[in-house]
Coordinates of C-alpha atoms in Angstrom, one line a residue:
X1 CA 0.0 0.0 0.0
X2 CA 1.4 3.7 -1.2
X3 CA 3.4 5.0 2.2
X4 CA 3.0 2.2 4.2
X5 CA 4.6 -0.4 2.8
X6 CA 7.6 1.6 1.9
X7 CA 7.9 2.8 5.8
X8 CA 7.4 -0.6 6.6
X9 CA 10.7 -2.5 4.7
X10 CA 12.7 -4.8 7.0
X11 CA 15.5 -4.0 5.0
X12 CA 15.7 -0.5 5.5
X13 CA 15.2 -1.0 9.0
X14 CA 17.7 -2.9 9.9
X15 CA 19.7 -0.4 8.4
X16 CA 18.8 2.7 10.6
X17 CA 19.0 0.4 13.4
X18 CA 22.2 -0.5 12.6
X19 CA 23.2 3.0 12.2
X20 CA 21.9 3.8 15.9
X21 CA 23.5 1.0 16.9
X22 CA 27.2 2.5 15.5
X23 CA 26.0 6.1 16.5
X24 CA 25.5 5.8 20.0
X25 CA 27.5 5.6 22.5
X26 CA 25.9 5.1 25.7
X27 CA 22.0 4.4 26.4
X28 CA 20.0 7.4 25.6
X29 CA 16.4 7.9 26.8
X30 CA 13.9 9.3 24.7
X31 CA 10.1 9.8 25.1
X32 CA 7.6 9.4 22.1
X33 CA 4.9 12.2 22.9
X34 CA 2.2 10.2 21.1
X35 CA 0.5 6.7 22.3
X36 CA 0.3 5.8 18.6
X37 CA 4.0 5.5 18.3
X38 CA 4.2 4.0 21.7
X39 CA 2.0 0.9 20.2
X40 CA 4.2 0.9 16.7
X41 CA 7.1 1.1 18.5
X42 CA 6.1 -2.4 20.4
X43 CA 4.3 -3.7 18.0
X44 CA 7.3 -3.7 15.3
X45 CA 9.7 -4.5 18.4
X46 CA 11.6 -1.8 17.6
X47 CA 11.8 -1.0 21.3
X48 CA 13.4 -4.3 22.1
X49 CA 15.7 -3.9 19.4
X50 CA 17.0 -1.0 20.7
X51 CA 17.3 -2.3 24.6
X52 CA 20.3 -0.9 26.2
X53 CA 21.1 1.5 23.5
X54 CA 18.3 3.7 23.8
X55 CA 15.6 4.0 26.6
X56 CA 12.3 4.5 25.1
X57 CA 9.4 6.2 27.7
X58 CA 5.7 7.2 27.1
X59 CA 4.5 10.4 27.4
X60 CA 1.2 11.6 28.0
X61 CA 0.2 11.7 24.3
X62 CA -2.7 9.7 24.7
X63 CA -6.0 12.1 25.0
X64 CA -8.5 9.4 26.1
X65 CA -6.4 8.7 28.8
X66 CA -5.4 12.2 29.9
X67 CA -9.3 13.3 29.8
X68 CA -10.5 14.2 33.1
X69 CA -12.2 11.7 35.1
X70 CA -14.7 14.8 36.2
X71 CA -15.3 15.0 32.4
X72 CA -15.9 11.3 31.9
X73 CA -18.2 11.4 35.3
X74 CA -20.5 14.1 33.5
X75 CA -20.6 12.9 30.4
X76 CA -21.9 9.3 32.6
X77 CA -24.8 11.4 34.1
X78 CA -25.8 12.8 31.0
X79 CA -26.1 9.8 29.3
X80 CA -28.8 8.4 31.9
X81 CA -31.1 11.8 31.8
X82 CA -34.6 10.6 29.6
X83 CA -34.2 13.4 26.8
X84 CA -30.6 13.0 25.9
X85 CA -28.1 10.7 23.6
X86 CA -24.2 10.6 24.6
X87 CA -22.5 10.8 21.1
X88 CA -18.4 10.1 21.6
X89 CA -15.8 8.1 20.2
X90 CA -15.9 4.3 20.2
X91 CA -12.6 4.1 22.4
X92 CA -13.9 6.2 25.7
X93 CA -16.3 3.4 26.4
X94 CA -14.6 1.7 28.5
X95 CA -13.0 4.3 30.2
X96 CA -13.7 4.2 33.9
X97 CA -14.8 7.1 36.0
X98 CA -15.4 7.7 39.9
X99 CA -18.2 4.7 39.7
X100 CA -18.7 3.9 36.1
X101 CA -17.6 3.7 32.5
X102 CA -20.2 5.3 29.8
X103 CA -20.1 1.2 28.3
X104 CA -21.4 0.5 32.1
X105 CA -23.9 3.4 31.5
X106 CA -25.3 2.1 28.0
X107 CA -25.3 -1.3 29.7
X108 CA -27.9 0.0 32.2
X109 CA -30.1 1.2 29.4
X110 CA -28.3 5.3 29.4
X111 CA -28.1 6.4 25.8
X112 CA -24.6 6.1 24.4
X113 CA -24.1 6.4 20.9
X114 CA -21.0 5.8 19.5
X115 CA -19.8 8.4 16.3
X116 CA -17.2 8.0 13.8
X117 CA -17.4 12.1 13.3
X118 CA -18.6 14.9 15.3
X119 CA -20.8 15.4 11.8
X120 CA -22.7 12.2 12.6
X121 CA -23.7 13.5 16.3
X122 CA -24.8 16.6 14.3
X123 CA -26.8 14.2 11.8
X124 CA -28.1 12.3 15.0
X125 CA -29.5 15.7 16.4
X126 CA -31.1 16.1 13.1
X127 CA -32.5 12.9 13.4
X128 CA -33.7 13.3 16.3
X129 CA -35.3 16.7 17.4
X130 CA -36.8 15.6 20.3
X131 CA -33.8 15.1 22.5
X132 CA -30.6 16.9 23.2
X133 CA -27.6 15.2 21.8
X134 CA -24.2 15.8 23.7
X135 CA -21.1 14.9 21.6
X136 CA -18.2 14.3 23.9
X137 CA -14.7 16.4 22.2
X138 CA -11.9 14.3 23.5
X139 CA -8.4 14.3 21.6
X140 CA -5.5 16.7 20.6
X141 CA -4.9 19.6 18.4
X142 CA -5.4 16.3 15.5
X143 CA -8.8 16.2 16.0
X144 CA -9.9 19.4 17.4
X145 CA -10.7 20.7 13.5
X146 CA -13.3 17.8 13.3
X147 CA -15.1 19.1 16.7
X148 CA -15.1 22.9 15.4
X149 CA -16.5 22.1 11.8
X150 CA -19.0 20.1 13.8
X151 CA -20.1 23.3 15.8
X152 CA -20.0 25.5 12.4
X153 CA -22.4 23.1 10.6
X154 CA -25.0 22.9 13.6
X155 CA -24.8 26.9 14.0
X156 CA -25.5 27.0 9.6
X157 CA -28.3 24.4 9.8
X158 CA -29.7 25.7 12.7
X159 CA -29.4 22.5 14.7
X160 CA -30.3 23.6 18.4
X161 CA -30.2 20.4 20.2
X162 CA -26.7 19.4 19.9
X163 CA -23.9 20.7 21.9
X164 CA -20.3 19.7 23.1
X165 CA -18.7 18.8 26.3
X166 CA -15.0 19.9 25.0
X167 CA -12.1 18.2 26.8
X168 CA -9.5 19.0 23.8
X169 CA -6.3 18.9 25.5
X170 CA -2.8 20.6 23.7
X171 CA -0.2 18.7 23.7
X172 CA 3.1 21.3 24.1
X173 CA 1.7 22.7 27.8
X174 CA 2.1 19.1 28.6
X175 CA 5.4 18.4 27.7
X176 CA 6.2 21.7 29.3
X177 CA 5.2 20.9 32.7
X178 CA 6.8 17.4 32.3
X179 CA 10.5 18.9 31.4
X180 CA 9.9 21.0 34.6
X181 CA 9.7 18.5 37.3
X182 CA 13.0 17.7 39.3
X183 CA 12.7 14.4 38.3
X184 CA 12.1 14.2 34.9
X185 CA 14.2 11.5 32.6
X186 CA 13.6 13.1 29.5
X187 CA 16.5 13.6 26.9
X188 CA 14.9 14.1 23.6
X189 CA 11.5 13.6 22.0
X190 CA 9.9 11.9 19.3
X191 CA 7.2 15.7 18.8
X192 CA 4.1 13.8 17.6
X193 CA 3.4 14.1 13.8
X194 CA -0.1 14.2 13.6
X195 CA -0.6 16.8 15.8
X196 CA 1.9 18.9 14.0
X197 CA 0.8 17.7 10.6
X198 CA -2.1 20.2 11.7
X199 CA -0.2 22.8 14.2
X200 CA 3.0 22.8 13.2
X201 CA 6.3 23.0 14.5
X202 CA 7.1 26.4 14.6
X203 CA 6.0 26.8 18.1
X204 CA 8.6 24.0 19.2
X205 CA 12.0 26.8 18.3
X206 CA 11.3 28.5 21.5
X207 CA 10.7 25.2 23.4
X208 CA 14.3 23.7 22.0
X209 CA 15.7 27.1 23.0
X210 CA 14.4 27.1 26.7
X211 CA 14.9 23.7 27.4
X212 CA 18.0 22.6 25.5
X213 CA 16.4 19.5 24.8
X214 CA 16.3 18.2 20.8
X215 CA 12.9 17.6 19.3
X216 CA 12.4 15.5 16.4
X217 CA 8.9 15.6 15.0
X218 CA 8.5 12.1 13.6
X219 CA 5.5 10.1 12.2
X220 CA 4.1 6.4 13.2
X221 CA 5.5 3.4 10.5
X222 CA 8.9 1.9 11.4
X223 CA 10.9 3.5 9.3
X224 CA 9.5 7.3 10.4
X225 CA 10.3 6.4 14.4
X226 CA 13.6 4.8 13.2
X227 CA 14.6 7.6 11.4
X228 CA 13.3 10.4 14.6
X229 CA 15.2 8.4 17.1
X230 CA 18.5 8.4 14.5
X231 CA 18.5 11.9 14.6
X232 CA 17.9 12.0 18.4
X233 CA 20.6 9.9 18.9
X234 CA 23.1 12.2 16.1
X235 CA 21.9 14.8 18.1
X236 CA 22.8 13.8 22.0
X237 CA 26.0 12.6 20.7
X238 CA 27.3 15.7 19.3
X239 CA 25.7 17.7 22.5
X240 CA 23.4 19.2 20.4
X241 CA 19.4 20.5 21.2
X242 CA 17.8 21.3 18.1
X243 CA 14.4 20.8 16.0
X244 CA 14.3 18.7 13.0
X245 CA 11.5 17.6 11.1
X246 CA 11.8 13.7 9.9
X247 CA 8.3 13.6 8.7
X248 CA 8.4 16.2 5.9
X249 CA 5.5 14.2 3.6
X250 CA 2.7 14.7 5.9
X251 CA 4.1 18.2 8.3
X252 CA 5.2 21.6 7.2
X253 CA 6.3 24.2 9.6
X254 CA 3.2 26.1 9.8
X255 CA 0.8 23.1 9.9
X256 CA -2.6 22.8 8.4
X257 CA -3.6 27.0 8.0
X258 CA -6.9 26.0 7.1
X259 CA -7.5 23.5 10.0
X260 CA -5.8 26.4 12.2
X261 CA -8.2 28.8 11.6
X262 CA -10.8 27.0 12.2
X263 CA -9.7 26.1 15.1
X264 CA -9.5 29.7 16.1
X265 CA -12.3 30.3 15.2
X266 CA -14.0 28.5 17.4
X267 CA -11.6 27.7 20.6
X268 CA -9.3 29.4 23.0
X269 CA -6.7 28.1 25.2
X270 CA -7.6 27.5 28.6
X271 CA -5.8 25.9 32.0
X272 CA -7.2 22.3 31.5
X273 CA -7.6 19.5 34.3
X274 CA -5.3 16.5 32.9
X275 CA -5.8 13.0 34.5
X276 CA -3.6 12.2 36.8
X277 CA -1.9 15.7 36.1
X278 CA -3.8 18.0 37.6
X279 CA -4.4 21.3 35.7
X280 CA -1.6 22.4 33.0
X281 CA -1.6 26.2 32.5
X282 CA -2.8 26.5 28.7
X283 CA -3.1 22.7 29.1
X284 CA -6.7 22.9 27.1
X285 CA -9.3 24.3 24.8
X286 CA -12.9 25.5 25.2
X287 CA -15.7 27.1 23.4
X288 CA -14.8 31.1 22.4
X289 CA -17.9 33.5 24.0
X290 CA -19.4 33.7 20.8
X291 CA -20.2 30.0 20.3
X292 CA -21.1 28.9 24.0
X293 CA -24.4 28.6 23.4
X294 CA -23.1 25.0 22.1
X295 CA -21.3 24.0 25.7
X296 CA -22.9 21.4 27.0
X297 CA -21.4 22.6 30.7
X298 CA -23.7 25.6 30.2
X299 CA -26.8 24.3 28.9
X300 CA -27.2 21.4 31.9
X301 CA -26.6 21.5 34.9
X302 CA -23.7 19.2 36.6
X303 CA -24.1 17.2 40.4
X304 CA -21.4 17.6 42.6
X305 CA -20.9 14.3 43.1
X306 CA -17.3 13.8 43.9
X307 CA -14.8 12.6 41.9
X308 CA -13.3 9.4 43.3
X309 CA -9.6 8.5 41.8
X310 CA -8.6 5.1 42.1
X311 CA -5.5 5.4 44.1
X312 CA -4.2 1.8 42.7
X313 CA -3.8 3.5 39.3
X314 CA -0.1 4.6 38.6
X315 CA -1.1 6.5 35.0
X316 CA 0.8 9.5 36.0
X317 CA 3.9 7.1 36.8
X318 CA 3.6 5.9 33.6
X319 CA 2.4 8.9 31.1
X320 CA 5.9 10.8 32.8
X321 CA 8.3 8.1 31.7
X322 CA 8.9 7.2 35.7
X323 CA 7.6 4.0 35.8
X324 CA 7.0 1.6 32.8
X325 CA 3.8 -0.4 32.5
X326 CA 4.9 -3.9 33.5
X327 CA 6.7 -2.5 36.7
X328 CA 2.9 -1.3 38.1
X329 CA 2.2 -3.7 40.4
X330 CA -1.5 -4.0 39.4
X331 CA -0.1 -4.7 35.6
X332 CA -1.7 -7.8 34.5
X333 CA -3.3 -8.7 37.5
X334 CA -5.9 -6.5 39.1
X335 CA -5.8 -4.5 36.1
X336 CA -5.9 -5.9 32.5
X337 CA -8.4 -4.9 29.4
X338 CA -11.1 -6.2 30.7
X339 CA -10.7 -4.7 34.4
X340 CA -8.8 -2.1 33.8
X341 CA -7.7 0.5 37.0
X342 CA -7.4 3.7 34.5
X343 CA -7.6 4.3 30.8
X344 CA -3.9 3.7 29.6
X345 CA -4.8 -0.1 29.9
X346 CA -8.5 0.6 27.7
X347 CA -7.3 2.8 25.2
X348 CA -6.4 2.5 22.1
X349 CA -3.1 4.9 22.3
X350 CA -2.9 3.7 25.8
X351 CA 0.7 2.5 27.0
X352 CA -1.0 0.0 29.5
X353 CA -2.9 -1.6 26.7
X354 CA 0.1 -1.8 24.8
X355 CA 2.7 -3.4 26.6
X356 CA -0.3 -6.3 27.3
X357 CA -0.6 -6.6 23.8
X358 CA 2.9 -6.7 22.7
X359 CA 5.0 -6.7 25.3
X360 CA 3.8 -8.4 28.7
X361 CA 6.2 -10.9 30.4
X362 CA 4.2 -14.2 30.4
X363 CA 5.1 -14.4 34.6
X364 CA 3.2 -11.1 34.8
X365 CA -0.4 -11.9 33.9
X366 CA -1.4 -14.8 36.2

Protein backbone atom coordinates (compact mmCIF):
# COMPACT_ATOMS: atom_id res chain seq x y z
CA UNK A 1 0.00 0.00 0.00
CA UNK A 2 1.42 3.69 -1.16
CA UNK A 3 3.38 4.98 2.23
CA UNK A 4 2.97 2.19 4.20
CA UNK A 5 4.55 -0.36 2.80
CA UNK A 6 7.58 1.58 1.91
CA UNK A 7 7.90 2.84 5.80
CA UNK A 8 7.38 -0.64 6.56
CA UNK A 9 10.71 -2.55 4.67
CA UNK A 10 12.73 -4.77 6.95
CA UNK A 11 15.51 -4.04 5.04
CA UNK A 12 15.70 -0.55 5.54
CA UNK A 13 15.18 -0.98 9.04
CA UNK A 14 17.72 -2.93 9.91
CA UNK A 15 19.71 -0.37 8.40
CA UNK A 16 18.81 2.69 10.56
CA UNK A 17 18.96 0.38 13.41
CA UNK A 18 22.20 -0.50 12.64
CA UNK A 19 23.18 2.96 12.21
CA UNK A 20 21.87 3.80 15.89
CA UNK A 21 23.53 1.05 16.87
CA UNK A 22 27.19 2.54 15.47
CA UNK A 23 25.98 6.12 16.53
CA UNK A 24 25.55 5.77 20.03
CA UNK A 25 27.49 5.60 22.54
CA UNK A 26 25.90 5.06 25.71
CA UNK A 27 21.99 4.41 26.37
CA UNK A 28 20.00 7.43 25.65
CA UNK A 29 16.39 7.93 26.85
CA UNK A 30 13.90 9.31 24.71
CA UNK A 31 10.10 9.81 25.13
CA UNK A 32 7.62 9.41 22.10
CA UNK A 33 4.91 12.20 22.94
CA UNK A 34 2.24 10.21 21.11
CA UNK A 35 0.52 6.73 22.33
CA UNK A 36 0.31 5.78 18.62
CA UNK A 37 3.97 5.50 18.33
CA UNK A 38 4.21 3.97 21.67
CA UNK A 39 2.00 0.93 20.16
CA UNK A 40 4.16 0.92 16.72
CA UNK A 41 7.13 1.09 18.48
CA UNK A 42 6.07 -2.40 20.42
CA UNK A 43 4.33 -3.75 17.96
CA UNK A 44 7.32 -3.71 15.27
CA UNK A 45 9.67 -4.54 18.41
CA UNK A 46 11.62 -1.78 17.62
CA UNK A 47 11.76 -1.01 21.32
CA UNK A 48 13.43 -4.34 22.08
CA UNK A 49 15.73 -3.94 19.44
CA UNK A 50 16.95 -1.02 20.73
CA UNK A 51 17.34 -2.26 24.62
CA UNK A 52 20.28 -0.89 26.18
CA UNK A 53 21.14 1.52 23.54
CA UNK A 54 18.32 3.67 23.78
CA UNK A 55 15.63 3.96 26.58
CA UNK A 56 12.28 4.52 25.07
CA UNK A 57 9.44 6.17 27.68
CA UNK A 58 5.67 7.20 27.07
CA UNK A 59 4.50 10.44 27.40
CA UNK A 60 1.18 11.57 27.95
CA UNK A 61 0.17 11.71 24.30
CA UNK A 62 -2.74 9.72 24.68
CA UNK A 63 -6.01 12.10 24.95
CA UNK A 64 -8.54 9.45 26.09
CA UNK A 65 -6.43 8.66 28.77
CA UNK A 66 -5.45 12.20 29.93
CA UNK A 67 -9.31 13.31 29.77
CA UNK A 68 -10.51 14.15 33.15
CA UNK A 69 -12.17 11.72 35.09
CA UNK A 70 -14.65 14.84 36.21
CA UNK A 71 -15.32 15.01 32.38
CA UNK A 72 -15.85 11.28 31.95
CA UNK A 73 -18.15 11.42 35.33
CA UNK A 74 -20.48 14.08 33.46
CA UNK A 75 -20.59 12.89 30.42
CA UNK A 76 -21.93 9.28 32.63
CA UNK A 77 -24.79 11.44 34.15
CA UNK A 78 -25.76 12.75 31.03
CA UNK A 79 -26.15 9.80 29.32
CA UNK A 80 -28.78 8.38 31.92
CA UNK A 81 -31.05 11.82 31.81
CA UNK A 82 -34.61 10.65 29.56
CA UNK A 83 -34.17 13.41 26.78
CA UNK A 84 -30.62 12.95 25.88
CA UNK A 85 -28.06 10.68 23.56
CA UNK A 86 -24.15 10.59 24.58
CA UNK A 87 -22.47 10.82 21.13
CA UNK A 88 -18.36 10.08 21.58
CA UNK A 89 -15.79 8.08 20.17
CA UNK A 90 -15.87 4.33 20.20
CA UNK A 91 -12.63 4.13 22.43
CA UNK A 92 -13.86 6.25 25.71
CA UNK A 93 -16.28 3.44 26.38
CA UNK A 94 -14.56 1.68 28.53
CA UNK A 95 -13.05 4.27 30.24
CA UNK A 96 -13.70 4.16 33.89
CA UNK A 97 -14.81 7.09 35.99
CA UNK A 98 -15.42 7.68 39.86
CA UNK A 99 -18.20 4.66 39.74
CA UNK A 100 -18.67 3.92 36.10
CA UNK A 101 -17.62 3.71 32.54
CA UNK A 102 -20.22 5.30 29.76
CA UNK A 103 -20.13 1.24 28.34
CA UNK A 104 -21.40 0.50 32.15
CA UNK A 105 -23.92 3.36 31.51
CA UNK A 106 -25.28 2.09 28.02
CA UNK A 107 -25.27 -1.30 29.72
CA UNK A 108 -27.89 -0.05 32.17
CA UNK A 109 -30.11 1.19 29.36
CA UNK A 110 -28.33 5.29 29.40
CA UNK A 111 -28.14 6.36 25.82
CA UNK A 112 -24.63 6.10 24.40
CA UNK A 113 -24.08 6.38 20.86
CA UNK A 114 -21.02 5.80 19.45
CA UNK A 115 -19.85 8.37 16.32
CA UNK A 116 -17.19 7.96 13.80
CA UNK A 117 -17.41 12.06 13.26
CA UNK A 118 -18.62 14.90 15.27
CA UNK A 119 -20.76 15.43 11.82
CA UNK A 120 -22.66 12.24 12.59
CA UNK A 121 -23.71 13.48 16.35
CA UNK A 122 -24.83 16.61 14.32
CA UNK A 123 -26.77 14.23 11.81
CA UNK A 124 -28.07 12.28 14.99
CA UNK A 125 -29.52 15.73 16.45
CA UNK A 126 -31.12 16.11 13.07
CA UNK A 127 -32.51 12.89 13.41
CA UNK A 128 -33.66 13.28 16.33
CA UNK A 129 -35.30 16.71 17.40
CA UNK A 130 -36.77 15.56 20.30
CA UNK A 131 -33.76 15.08 22.48
CA UNK A 132 -30.57 16.91 23.19
CA UNK A 133 -27.63 15.21 21.77
CA UNK A 134 -24.17 15.82 23.68
CA UNK A 135 -21.14 14.93 21.60
CA UNK A 136 -18.17 14.25 23.93
CA UNK A 137 -14.75 16.35 22.21
CA UNK A 138 -11.91 14.32 23.48
CA UNK A 139 -8.41 14.30 21.62
CA UNK A 140 -5.49 16.72 20.59
CA UNK A 141 -4.91 19.63 18.37
CA UNK A 142 -5.43 16.31 15.52
CA UNK A 143 -8.75 16.16 16.05
CA UNK A 144 -9.92 19.41 17.38
CA UNK A 145 -10.70 20.72 13.49
CA UNK A 146 -13.33 17.84 13.26
CA UNK A 147 -15.07 19.12 16.69
CA UNK A 148 -15.08 22.91 15.38
CA UNK A 149 -16.53 22.05 11.84
CA UNK A 150 -19.01 20.12 13.78
CA UNK A 151 -20.12 23.27 15.81
CA UNK A 152 -19.98 25.54 12.36
CA UNK A 153 -22.42 23.05 10.62
CA UNK A 154 -24.96 22.94 13.64
CA UNK A 155 -24.80 26.86 14.02
CA UNK A 156 -25.47 26.96 9.58
CA UNK A 157 -28.32 24.41 9.79
CA UNK A 158 -29.68 25.65 12.74
CA UNK A 159 -29.43 22.45 14.74
CA UNK A 160 -30.29 23.59 18.41
CA UNK A 161 -30.20 20.42 20.15
CA UNK A 162 -26.74 19.39 19.93
CA UNK A 163 -23.88 20.67 21.93
CA UNK A 164 -20.27 19.69 23.11
CA UNK A 165 -18.74 18.84 26.25
CA UNK A 166 -15.00 19.95 25.03
CA UNK A 167 -12.12 18.24 26.82
CA UNK A 168 -9.49 19.01 23.76
CA UNK A 169 -6.34 18.93 25.49
CA UNK A 170 -2.77 20.58 23.67
CA UNK A 171 -0.20 18.72 23.71
CA UNK A 172 3.09 21.31 24.13
CA UNK A 173 1.73 22.66 27.76
CA UNK A 174 2.05 19.13 28.64
CA UNK A 175 5.40 18.45 27.67
CA UNK A 176 6.23 21.65 29.27
CA UNK A 177 5.17 20.86 32.67
CA UNK A 178 6.82 17.39 32.29
CA UNK A 179 10.50 18.89 31.41
CA UNK A 180 9.87 21.05 34.61
CA UNK A 181 9.72 18.55 37.34
CA UNK A 182 12.96 17.70 39.28
CA UNK A 183 12.75 14.43 38.26
CA UNK A 184 12.10 14.25 34.94
CA UNK A 185 14.24 11.52 32.57
CA UNK A 186 13.62 13.05 29.51
CA UNK A 187 16.52 13.57 26.86
CA UNK A 188 14.86 14.12 23.65
CA UNK A 189 11.47 13.64 22.00
CA UNK A 190 9.86 11.93 19.32
CA UNK A 191 7.20 15.66 18.77
CA UNK A 192 4.07 13.85 17.63
CA UNK A 193 3.35 14.10 13.82
CA UNK A 194 -0.05 14.15 13.60
CA UNK A 195 -0.56 16.80 15.76
CA UNK A 196 1.94 18.87 14.00
CA UNK A 197 0.77 17.67 10.55
CA UNK A 198 -2.06 20.24 11.69
CA UNK A 199 -0.19 22.81 14.18
CA UNK A 200 2.99 22.79 13.18
CA UNK A 201 6.25 22.97 14.54
CA UNK A 202 7.08 26.41 14.63
CA UNK A 203 6.01 26.78 18.14
CA UNK A 204 8.61 24.01 19.22
CA UNK A 205 11.97 26.78 18.27
CA UNK A 206 11.25 28.46 21.53
CA UNK A 207 10.69 25.22 23.39
CA UNK A 208 14.29 23.65 22.00
CA UNK A 209 15.74 27.11 22.98
CA UNK A 210 14.40 27.07 26.72
CA UNK A 211 14.91 23.67 27.42
CA UNK A 212 17.97 22.57 25.52
CA UNK A 213 16.36 19.55 24.82
CA UNK A 214 16.26 18.25 20.84
CA UNK A 215 12.86 17.58 19.26
CA UNK A 216 12.43 15.47 16.38
CA UNK A 217 8.87 15.58 14.99
CA UNK A 218 8.50 12.06 13.62
CA UNK A 219 5.48 10.07 12.20
CA UNK A 220 4.06 6.42 13.21
CA UNK A 221 5.54 3.44 10.52
CA UNK A 222 8.93 1.95 11.38
CA UNK A 223 10.92 3.48 9.35
CA UNK A 224 9.45 7.33 10.44
CA UNK A 225 10.28 6.38 14.42
CA UNK A 226 13.61 4.84 13.21
CA UNK A 227 14.60 7.56 11.41
CA UNK A 228 13.30 10.36 14.59
CA UNK A 229 15.17 8.36 17.07
CA UNK A 230 18.54 8.43 14.48
CA UNK A 231 18.48 11.87 14.65
CA UNK A 232 17.89 12.03 18.41
CA UNK A 233 20.60 9.87 18.93
CA UNK A 234 23.12 12.18 16.09
CA UNK A 235 21.90 14.82 18.08
CA UNK A 236 22.76 13.77 22.04
CA UNK A 237 25.98 12.60 20.72
CA UNK A 238 27.35 15.70 19.34
CA UNK A 239 25.69 17.71 22.52
CA UNK A 240 23.36 19.22 20.36
CA UNK A 241 19.37 20.53 21.19
CA UNK A 242 17.76 21.27 18.09
CA UNK A 243 14.39 20.84 16.01
CA UNK A 244 14.27 18.65 13.02
CA UNK A 245 11.48 17.59 11.11
CA UNK A 246 11.81 13.74 9.90
CA UNK A 247 8.25 13.60 8.74
CA UNK A 248 8.40 16.20 5.87
CA UNK A 249 5.50 14.25 3.59
CA UNK A 250 2.66 14.72 5.86
CA UNK A 251 4.13 18.17 8.26
CA UNK A 252 5.18 21.61 7.20
CA UNK A 253 6.32 24.15 9.58
CA UNK A 254 3.21 26.13 9.76
CA UNK A 255 0.76 23.14 9.90
CA UNK A 256 -2.56 22.81 8.41
CA UNK A 257 -3.61 27.02 7.98
CA UNK A 258 -6.89 26.03 7.10
CA UNK A 259 -7.54 23.54 9.95
CA UNK A 260 -5.77 26.36 12.19
CA UNK A 261 -8.21 28.84 11.64
CA UNK A 262 -10.85 26.95 12.16
CA UNK A 263 -9.72 26.06 15.13
CA UNK A 264 -9.47 29.75 16.08
CA UNK A 265 -12.30 30.27 15.15
CA UNK A 266 -14.02 28.47 17.37
CA UNK A 267 -11.64 27.69 20.58
CA UNK A 268 -9.29 29.43 22.99
CA UNK A 269 -6.68 28.13 25.18
CA UNK A 270 -7.60 27.48 28.62
CA UNK A 271 -5.85 25.93 31.99
CA UNK A 272 -7.23 22.28 31.53
CA UNK A 273 -7.57 19.50 34.27
CA UNK A 274 -5.32 16.55 32.89
CA UNK A 275 -5.85 13.00 34.49
CA UNK A 276 -3.64 12.15 36.80
CA UNK A 277 -1.94 15.66 36.11
CA UNK A 278 -3.75 18.00 37.63
CA UNK A 279 -4.35 21.31 35.72
CA UNK A 280 -1.63 22.37 32.95
CA UNK A 281 -1.61 26.18 32.53
CA UNK A 282 -2.83 26.49 28.71
CA UNK A 283 -3.10 22.70 29.14
CA UNK A 284 -6.67 22.93 27.12
CA UNK A 285 -9.31 24.31 24.84
CA UNK A 286 -12.91 25.51 25.21
CA UNK A 287 -15.70 27.08 23.37
CA UNK A 288 -14.84 31.12 22.43
CA UNK A 289 -17.94 33.49 23.96
CA UNK A 290 -19.38 33.74 20.82
CA UNK A 291 -20.20 30.04 20.25
CA UNK A 292 -21.10 28.94 24.01
CA UNK A 293 -24.40 28.63 23.36
CA UNK A 294 -23.11 25.04 22.09
CA UNK A 295 -21.30 24.02 25.66
CA UNK A 296 -22.86 21.43 27.04
CA UNK A 297 -21.44 22.64 30.66
CA UNK A 298 -23.71 25.61 30.23
CA UNK A 299 -26.81 24.31 28.87
CA UNK A 300 -27.23 21.41 31.89
CA UNK A 301 -26.56 21.49 34.90
CA UNK A 302 -23.71 19.18 36.56
CA UNK A 303 -24.10 17.19 40.38
CA UNK A 304 -21.37 17.63 42.64
CA UNK A 305 -20.88 14.30 43.13
CA UNK A 306 -17.33 13.82 43.90
CA UNK A 307 -14.83 12.63 41.93
CA UNK A 308 -13.34 9.43 43.26
CA UNK A 309 -9.59 8.46 41.85
CA UNK A 310 -8.57 5.11 42.10
CA UNK A 311 -5.49 5.43 44.14
CA UNK A 312 -4.20 1.82 42.67
CA UNK A 313 -3.81 3.48 39.30
CA UNK A 314 -0.06 4.63 38.59
CA UNK A 315 -1.14 6.52 34.99
CA UNK A 316 0.82 9.48 35.96
CA UNK A 317 3.92 7.13 36.81
CA UNK A 318 3.59 5.88 33.56
CA UNK A 319 2.43 8.89 31.12
CA UNK A 320 5.86 10.84 32.82
CA UNK A 321 8.29 8.12 31.72
CA UNK A 322 8.95 7.16 35.69
CA UNK A 323 7.62 3.99 35.80
CA UNK A 324 7.04 1.60 32.78
CA UNK A 325 3.77 -0.44 32.52
CA UNK A 326 4.89 -3.89 33.47
CA UNK A 327 6.69 -2.51 36.67
CA UNK A 328 2.92 -1.30 38.12
CA UNK A 329 2.20 -3.71 40.39
CA UNK A 330 -1.47 -4.03 39.39
CA UNK A 331 -0.09 -4.68 35.56
CA UNK A 332 -1.73 -7.82 34.48
CA UNK A 333 -3.26 -8.74 37.49
CA UNK A 334 -5.89 -6.47 39.10
CA UNK A 335 -5.85 -4.50 36.13
CA UNK A 336 -5.89 -5.90 32.48
CA UNK A 337 -8.36 -4.91 29.36
CA UNK A 338 -11.09 -6.20 30.66
CA UNK A 339 -10.75 -4.74 34.35
CA UNK A 340 -8.84 -2.08 33.83
CA UNK A 341 -7.73 0.50 36.96
CA UNK A 342 -7.44 3.67 34.50
CA UNK A 343 -7.61 4.34 30.83
CA UNK A 344 -3.87 3.72 29.55
CA UNK A 345 -4.85 -0.09 29.91
CA UNK A 346 -8.51 0.64 27.72
CA UNK A 347 -7.33 2.76 25.24
CA UNK A 348 -6.38 2.47 22.13
CA UNK A 349 -3.12 4.87 22.32
CA UNK A 350 -2.89 3.69 25.83
CA UNK A 351 0.71 2.51 27.01
CA UNK A 352 -0.96 -0.03 29.46
CA UNK A 353 -2.87 -1.64 26.69
CA UNK A 354 0.07 -1.78 24.78
CA UNK A 355 2.74 -3.42 26.61
CA UNK A 356 -0.33 -6.26 27.29
CA UNK A 357 -0.62 -6.63 23.80
CA UNK A 358 2.88 -6.72 22.68
CA UNK A 359 5.01 -6.69 25.32
CA UNK A 360 3.76 -8.42 28.68
CA UNK A 361 6.23 -10.87 30.44
CA UNK A 362 4.21 -14.20 30.44
CA UNK A 363 5.14 -14.35 34.58
CA UNK A 364 3.18 -11.08 34.81
CA UNK A 365 -0.42 -11.91 33.86
CA UNK A 366 -1.43 -14.75 36.19
Amino acid sequence: MKYLDEYRDPVAAQRLLEEIRKTSTRCWTLMEVCGGQTHSLLRHGIAAELEGIVELIHGPGCPVCVTSQADIDFACELAQREDMILASFGDMLRVPGSERSLLDVRTAGGQVQVVYSPLDAVRLAQKNPQRQIVFFAVGFETTAPATALAVRQAERDGVQNFSLLVSHVRVQPAMESLVEAPDHRVQAFLAAGHVCTVMGYESYESFVERYQLPVVVTGFEPLDLLEGILACVRQLEQGQARLENCYARAVQAAGNRAARDLVQEIYQINDRAWRGFGVIHRGGLELRPEWSHFDARLRFEKSELPVLENDACRSYDVMTGQLKPTDCPEFGKRCSPDSPLGAPMVSSEGACAAYYRYGVPADNTT
